[in-house]
GROMACS .gro file of N, CA and C in nm:
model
  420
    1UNK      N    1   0.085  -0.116   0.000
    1UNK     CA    2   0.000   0.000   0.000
    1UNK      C    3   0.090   0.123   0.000
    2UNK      N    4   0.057   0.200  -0.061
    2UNK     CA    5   0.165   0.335  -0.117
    2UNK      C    6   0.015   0.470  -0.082
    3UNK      N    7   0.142   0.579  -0.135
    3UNK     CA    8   0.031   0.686  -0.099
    3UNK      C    9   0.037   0.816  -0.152
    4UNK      N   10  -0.078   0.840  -0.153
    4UNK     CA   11  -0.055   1.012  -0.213
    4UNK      C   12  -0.118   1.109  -0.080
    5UNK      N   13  -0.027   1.222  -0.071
    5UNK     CA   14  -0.018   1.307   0.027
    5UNK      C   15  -0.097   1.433  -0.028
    6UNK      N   16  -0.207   1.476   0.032
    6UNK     CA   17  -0.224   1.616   0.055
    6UNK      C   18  -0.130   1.731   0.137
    7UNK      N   19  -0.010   1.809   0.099
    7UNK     CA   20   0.044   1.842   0.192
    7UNK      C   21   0.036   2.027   0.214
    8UNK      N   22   0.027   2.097   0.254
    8UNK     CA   23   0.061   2.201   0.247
    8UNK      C   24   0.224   2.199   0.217
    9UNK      N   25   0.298   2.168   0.281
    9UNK     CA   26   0.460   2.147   0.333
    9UNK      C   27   0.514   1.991   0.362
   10UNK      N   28   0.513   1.956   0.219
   10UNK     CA   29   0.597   1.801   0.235
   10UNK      C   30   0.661   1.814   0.375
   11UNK      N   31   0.615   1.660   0.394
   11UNK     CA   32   0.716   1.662   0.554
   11UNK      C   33   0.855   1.593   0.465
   12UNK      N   34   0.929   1.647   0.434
   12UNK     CA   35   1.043   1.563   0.354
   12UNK      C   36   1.198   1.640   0.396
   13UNK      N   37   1.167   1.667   0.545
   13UNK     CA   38   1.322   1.719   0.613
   13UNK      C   39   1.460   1.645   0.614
   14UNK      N   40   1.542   1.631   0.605
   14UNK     CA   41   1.628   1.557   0.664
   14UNK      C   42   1.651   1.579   0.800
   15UNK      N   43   1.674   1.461   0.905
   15UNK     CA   44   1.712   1.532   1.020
   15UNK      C   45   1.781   1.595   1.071
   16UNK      N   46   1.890   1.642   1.010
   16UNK     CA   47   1.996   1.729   1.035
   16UNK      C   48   1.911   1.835   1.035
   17UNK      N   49   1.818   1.932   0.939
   17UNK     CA   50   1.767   2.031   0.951
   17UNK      C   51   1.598   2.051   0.981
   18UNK      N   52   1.533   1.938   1.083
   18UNK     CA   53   1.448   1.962   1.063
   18UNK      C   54   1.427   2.049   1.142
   19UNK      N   55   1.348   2.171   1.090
   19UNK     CA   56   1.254   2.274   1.205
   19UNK      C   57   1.197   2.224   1.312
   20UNK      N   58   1.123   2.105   1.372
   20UNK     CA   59   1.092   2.097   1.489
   20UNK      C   60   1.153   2.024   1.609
   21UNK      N   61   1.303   2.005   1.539
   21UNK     CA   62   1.378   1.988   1.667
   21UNK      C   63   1.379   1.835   1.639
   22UNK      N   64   1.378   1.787   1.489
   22UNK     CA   65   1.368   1.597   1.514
   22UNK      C   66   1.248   1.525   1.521
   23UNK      N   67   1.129   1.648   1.533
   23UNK     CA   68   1.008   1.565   1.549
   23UNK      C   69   0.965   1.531   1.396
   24UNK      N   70   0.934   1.382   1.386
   24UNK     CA   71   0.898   1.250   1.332
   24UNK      C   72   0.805   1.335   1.219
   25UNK      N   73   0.715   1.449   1.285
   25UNK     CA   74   0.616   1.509   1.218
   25UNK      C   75   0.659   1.585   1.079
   26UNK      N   76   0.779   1.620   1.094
   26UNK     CA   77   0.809   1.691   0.978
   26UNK      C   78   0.900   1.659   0.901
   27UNK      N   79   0.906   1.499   0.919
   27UNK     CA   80   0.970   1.394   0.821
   27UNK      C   81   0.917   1.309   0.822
   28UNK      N   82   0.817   1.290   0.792
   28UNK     CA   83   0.789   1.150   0.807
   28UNK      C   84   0.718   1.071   0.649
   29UNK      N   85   0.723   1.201   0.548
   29UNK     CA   86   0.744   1.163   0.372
   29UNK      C   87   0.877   1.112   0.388
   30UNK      N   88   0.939   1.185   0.379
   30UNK     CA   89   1.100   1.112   0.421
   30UNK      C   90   1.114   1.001   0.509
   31UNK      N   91   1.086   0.978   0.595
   31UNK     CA   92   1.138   0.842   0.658
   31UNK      C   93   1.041   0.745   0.575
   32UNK      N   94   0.930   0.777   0.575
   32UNK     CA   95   0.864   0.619   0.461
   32UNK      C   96   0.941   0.609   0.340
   33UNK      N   97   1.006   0.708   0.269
   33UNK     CA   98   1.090   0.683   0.121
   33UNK      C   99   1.187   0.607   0.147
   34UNK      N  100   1.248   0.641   0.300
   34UNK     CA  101   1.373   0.564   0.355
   34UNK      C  102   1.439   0.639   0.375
   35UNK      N  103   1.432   0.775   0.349
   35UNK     CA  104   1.528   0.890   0.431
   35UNK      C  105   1.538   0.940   0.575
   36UNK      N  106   1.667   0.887   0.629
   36UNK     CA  107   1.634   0.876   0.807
   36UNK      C  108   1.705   0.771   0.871
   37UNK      N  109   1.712   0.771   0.998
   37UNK     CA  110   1.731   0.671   1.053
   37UNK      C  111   1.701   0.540   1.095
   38UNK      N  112   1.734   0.402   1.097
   38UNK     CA  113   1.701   0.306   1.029
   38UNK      C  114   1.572   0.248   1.159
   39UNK      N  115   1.578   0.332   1.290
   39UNK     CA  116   1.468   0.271   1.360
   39UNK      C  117   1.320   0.326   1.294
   40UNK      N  118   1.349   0.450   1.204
   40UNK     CA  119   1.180   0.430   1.169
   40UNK      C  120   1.174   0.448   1.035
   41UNK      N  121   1.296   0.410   0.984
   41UNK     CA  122   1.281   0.392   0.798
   41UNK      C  123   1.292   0.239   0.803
   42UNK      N  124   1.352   0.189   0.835
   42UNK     CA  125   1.362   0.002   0.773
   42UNK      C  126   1.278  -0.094   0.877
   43UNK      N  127   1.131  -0.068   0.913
   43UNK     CA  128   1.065  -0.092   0.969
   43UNK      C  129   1.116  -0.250   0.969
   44UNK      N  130   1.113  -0.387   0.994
   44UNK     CA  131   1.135  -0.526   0.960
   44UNK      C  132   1.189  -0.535   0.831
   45UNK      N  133   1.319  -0.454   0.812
   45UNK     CA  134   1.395  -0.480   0.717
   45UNK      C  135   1.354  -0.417   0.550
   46UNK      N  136   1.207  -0.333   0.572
   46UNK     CA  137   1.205  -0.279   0.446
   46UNK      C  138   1.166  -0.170   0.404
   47UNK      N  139   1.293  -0.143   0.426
   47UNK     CA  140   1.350   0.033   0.326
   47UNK      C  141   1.325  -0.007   0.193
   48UNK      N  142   1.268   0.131   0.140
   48UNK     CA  143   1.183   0.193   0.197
   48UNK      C  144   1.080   0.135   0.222
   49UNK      N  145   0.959   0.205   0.328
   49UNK     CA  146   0.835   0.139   0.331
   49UNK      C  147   0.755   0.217   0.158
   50UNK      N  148   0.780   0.290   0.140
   50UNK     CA  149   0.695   0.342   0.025
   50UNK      C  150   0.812   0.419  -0.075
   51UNK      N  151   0.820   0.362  -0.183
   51UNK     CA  152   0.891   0.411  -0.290
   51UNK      C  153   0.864   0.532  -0.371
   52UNK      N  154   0.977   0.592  -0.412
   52UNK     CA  155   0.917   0.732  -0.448
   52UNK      C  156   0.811   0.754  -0.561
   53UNK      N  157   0.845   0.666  -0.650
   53UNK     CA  158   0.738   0.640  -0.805
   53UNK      C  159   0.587   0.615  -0.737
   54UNK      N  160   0.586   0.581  -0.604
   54UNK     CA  161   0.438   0.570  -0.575
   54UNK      C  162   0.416   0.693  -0.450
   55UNK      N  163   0.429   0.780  -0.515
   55UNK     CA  164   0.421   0.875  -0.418
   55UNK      C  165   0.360   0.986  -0.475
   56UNK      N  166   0.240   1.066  -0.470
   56UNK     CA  167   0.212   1.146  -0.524
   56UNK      C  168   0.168   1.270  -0.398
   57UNK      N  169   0.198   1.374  -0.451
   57UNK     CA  170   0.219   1.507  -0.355
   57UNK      C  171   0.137   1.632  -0.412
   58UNK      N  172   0.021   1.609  -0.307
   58UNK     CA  173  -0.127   1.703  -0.382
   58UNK      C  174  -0.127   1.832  -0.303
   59UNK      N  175  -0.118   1.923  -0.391
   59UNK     CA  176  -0.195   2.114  -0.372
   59UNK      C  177  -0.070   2.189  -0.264
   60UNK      N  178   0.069   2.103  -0.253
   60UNK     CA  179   0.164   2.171  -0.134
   60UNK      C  180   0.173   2.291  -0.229
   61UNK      N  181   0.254   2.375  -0.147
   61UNK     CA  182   0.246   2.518  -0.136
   61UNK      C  183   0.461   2.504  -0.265
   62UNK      N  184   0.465   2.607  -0.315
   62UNK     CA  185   0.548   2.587  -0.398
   62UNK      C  186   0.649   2.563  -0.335
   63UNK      N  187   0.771   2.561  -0.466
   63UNK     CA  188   0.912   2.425  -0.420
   63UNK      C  189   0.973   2.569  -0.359
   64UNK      N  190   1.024   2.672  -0.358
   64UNK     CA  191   1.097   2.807  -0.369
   64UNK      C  192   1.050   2.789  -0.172
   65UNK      N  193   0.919   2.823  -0.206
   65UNK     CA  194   0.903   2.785   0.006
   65UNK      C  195   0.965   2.689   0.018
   66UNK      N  196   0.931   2.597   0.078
   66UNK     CA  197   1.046   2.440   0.063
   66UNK      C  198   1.189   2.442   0.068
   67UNK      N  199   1.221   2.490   0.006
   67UNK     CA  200   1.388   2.578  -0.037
   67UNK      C  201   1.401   2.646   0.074
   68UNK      N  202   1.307   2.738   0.083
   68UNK     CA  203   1.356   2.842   0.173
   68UNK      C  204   1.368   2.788   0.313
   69UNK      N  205   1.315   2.682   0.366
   69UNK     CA  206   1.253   2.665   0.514
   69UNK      C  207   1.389   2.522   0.504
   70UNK      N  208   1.474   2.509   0.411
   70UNK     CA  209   1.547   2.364   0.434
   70UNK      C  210   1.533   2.266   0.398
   71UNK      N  211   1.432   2.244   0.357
   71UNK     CA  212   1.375   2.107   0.320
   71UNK      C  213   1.419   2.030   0.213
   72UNK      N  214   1.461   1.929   0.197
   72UNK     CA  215   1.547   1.849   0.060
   72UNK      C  216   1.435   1.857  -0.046
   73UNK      N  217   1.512   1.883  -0.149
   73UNK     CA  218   1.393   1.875  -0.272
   73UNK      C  219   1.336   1.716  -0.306
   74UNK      N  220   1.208   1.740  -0.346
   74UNK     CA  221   1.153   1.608  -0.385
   74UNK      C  222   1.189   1.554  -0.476
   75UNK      N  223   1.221   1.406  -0.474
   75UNK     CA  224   1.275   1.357  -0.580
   75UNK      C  225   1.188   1.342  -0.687
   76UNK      N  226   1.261   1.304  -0.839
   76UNK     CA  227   1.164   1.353  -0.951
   76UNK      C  228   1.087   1.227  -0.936
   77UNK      N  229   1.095   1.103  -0.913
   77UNK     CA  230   0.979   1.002  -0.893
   77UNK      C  231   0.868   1.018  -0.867
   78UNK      N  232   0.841   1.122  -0.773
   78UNK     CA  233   0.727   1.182  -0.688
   78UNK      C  234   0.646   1.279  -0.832
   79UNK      N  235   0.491   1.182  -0.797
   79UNK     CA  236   0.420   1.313  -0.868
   79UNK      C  237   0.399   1.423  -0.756
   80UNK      N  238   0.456   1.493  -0.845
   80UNK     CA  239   0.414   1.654  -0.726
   80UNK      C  240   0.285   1.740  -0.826
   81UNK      N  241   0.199   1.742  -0.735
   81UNK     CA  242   0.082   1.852  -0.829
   81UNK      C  243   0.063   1.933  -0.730
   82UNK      N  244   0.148   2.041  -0.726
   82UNK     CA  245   0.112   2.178  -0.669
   82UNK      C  246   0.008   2.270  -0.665
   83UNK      N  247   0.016   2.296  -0.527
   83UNK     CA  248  -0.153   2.437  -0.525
   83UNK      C  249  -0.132   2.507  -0.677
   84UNK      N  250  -0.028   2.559  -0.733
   84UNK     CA  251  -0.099   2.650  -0.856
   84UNK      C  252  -0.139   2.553  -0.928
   85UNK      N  253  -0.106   2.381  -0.933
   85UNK     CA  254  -0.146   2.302  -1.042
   85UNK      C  255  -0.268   2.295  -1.015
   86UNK      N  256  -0.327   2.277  -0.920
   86UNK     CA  257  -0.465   2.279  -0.877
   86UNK      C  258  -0.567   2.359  -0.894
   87UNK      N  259  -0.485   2.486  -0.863
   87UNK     CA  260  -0.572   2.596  -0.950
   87UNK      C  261  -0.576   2.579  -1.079
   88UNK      N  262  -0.478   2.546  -1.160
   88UNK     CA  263  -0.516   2.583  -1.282
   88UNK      C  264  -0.570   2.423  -1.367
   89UNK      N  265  -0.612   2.333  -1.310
   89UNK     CA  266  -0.664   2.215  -1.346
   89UNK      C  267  -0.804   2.224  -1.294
   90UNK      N  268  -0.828   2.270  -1.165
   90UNK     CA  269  -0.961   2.262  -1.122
   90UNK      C  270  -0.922   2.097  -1.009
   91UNK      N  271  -0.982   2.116  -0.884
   91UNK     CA  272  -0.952   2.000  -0.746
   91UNK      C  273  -1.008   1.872  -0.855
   92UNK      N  274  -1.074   1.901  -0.925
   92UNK     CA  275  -1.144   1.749  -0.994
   92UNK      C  276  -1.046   1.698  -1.063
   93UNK      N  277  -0.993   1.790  -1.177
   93UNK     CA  278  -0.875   1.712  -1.248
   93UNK      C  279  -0.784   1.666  -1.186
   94UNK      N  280  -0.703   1.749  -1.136
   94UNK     CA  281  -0.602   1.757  -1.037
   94UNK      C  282  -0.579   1.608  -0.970
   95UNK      N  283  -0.710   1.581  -0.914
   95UNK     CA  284  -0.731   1.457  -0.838
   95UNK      C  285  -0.708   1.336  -0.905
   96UNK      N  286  -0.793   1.329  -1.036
   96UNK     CA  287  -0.753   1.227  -1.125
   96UNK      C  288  -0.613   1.225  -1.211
   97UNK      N  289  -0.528   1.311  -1.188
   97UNK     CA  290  -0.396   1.295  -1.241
   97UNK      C  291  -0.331   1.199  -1.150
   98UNK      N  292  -0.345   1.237  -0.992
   98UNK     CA  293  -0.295   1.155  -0.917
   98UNK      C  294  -0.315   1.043  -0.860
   99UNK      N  295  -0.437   1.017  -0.900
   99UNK     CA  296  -0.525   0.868  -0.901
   99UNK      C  297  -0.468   0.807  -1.023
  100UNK      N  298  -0.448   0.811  -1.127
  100UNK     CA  299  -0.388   0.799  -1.255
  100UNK      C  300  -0.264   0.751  -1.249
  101UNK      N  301  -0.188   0.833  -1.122
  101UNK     CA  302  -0.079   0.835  -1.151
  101UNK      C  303  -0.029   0.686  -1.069
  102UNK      N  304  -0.113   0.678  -0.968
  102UNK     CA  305  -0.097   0.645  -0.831
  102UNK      C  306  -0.185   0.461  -0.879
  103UNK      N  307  -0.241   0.465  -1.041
  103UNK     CA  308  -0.306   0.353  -1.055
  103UNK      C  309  -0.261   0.292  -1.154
  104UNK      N  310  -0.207   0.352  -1.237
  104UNK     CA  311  -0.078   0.316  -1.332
  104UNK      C  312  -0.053   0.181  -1.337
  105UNK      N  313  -0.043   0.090  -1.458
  105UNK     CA  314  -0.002  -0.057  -1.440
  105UNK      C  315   0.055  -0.126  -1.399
  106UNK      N  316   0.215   0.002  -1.327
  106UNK     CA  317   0.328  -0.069  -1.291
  106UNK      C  318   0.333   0.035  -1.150
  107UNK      N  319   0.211   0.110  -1.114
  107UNK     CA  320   0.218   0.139  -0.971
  107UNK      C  321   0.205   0.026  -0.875
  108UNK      N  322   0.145   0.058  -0.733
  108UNK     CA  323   0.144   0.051  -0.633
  108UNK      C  324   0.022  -0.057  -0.620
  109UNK      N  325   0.006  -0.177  -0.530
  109UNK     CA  326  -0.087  -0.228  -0.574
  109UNK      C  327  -0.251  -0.243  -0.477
  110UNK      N  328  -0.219  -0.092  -0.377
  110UNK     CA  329  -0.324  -0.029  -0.313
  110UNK      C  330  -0.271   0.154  -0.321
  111UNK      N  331  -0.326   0.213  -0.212
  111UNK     CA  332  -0.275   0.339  -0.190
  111UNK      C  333  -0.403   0.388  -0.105
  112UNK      N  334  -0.298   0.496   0.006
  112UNK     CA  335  -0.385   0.572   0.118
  112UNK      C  336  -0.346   0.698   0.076
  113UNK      N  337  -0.439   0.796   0.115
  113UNK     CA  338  -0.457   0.923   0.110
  113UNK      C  339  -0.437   0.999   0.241
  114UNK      N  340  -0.315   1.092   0.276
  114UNK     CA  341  -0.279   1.131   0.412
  114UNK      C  342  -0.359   1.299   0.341
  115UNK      N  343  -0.459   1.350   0.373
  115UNK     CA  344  -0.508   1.507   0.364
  115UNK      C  345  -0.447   1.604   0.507
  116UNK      N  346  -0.357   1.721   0.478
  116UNK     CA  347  -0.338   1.814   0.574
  116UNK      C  348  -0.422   1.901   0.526
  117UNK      N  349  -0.458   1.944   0.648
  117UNK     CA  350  -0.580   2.060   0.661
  117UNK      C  351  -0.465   2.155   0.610
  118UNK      N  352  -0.361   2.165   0.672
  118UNK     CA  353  -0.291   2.286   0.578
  118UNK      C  354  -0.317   2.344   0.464
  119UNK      N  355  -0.359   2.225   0.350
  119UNK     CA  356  -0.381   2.315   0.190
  119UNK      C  357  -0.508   2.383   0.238
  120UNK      N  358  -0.557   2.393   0.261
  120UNK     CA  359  -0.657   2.528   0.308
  120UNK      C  360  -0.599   2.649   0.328
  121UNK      N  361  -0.695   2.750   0.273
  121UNK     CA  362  -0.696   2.897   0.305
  121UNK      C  363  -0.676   2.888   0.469
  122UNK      N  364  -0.613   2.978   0.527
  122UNK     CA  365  -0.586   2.997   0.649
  122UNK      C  366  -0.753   3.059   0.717
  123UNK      N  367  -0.833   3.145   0.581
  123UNK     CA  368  -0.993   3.174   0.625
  123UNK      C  369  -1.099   3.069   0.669
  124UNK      N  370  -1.055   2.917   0.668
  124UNK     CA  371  -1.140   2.841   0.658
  124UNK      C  372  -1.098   2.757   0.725
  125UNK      N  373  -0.980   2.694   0.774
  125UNK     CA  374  -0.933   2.598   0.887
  125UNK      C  375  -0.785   2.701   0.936
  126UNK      N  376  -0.828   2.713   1.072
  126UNK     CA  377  -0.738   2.788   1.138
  126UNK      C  378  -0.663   2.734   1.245
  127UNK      N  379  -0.743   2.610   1.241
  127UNK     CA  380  -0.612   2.534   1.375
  127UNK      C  381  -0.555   2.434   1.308
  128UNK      N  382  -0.442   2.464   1.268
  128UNK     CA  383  -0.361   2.399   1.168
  128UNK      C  384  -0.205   2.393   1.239
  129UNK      N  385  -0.123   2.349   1.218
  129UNK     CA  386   0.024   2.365   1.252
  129UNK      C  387   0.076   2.509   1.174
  130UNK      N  388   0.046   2.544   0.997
  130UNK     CA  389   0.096   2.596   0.941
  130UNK      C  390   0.033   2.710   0.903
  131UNK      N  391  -0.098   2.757   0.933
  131UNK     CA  392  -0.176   2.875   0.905
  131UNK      C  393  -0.132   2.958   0.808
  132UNK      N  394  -0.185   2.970   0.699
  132UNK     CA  395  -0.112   3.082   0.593
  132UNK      C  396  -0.252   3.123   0.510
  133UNK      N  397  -0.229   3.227   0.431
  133UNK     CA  398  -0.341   3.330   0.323
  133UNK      C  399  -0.294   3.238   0.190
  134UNK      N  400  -0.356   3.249   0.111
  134UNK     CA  401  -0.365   3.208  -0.023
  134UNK      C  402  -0.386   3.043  -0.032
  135UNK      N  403  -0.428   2.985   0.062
  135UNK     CA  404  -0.422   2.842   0.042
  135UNK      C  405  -0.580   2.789  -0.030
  136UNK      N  406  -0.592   2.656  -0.078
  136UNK     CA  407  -0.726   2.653  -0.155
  136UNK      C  408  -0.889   2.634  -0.111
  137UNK      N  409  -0.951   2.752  -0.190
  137UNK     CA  410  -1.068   2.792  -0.129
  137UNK      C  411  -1.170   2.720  -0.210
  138UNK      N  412  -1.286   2.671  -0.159
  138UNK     CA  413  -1.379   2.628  -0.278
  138UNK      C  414  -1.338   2.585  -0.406
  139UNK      N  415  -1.255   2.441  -0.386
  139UNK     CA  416  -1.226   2.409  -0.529
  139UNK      C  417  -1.313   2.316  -0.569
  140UNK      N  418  -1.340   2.284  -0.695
  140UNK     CA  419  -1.430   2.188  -0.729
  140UNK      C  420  -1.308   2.092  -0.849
   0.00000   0.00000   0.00000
């Protein structure tokens, strides 16, 4: 079972720089790829638990943030469909790219859906870890 992430902010830190001091929370895309230390990446011997080709990364906030805050860039395996991709596809398409992507002949042969309230407008879910303006409002 593999997965596609709703993220505002890939959790995809390395631990050397993660912002919360090491907490699990803001790596933990990274430790399922296998990036990390081997007590919570090689769960019973298998690194990774989720490979990057089955990984798809829905409506996060652009790569330039990401950059800026430390965060290792996503590897190109990863479908990444970014908030502007979302805008400019519409949440319906958007969705089926990564269902598509994520159902593919030589994908994954289930998949879970992790949603952060983060991709939200900061006007509409406010108890969030990451609170920010411009996030997505009424998409269809």
């Amino acid at each position: 079972m593999d997965c596609c992430t709703s993220t505002a902010m890939p959790t995809f830190y390395q631990p050397e720089v993660n912002p919360l001091r090491g907490a699990a929370s803001a790596s933990d895309l990274a430790f399922a790829t296998g990036r990390g230390p081997d007590i919570v990446c090689d769960i019973g011997g298998r690194r990774p638990l989720v490979r990057d080709d089955d990984v798809a990364v829905f409506a996060c906030r652009d790569a330039a943030d990401r950059e800026r805050r430390g965060c290792q860039p996503l590897p190109p395996g990863m479908l990444v469909v970014d908030r502007d991709r979302v805008r400019q596809l519409g949440a319906a398409a958007a969705a089926r790219e990564a269902v598509a992507f994520l159902t593919r002949e030589d994908g994954p042969e289930g998949f879970w859906v992790h949603l952060d309230a983060d991709v939200f407008d900061e006007t509409i879910v406010q108890a969030v870890d990451d609170p920010r303006p411009d996030g997505l409002v009424g998409m269809t």
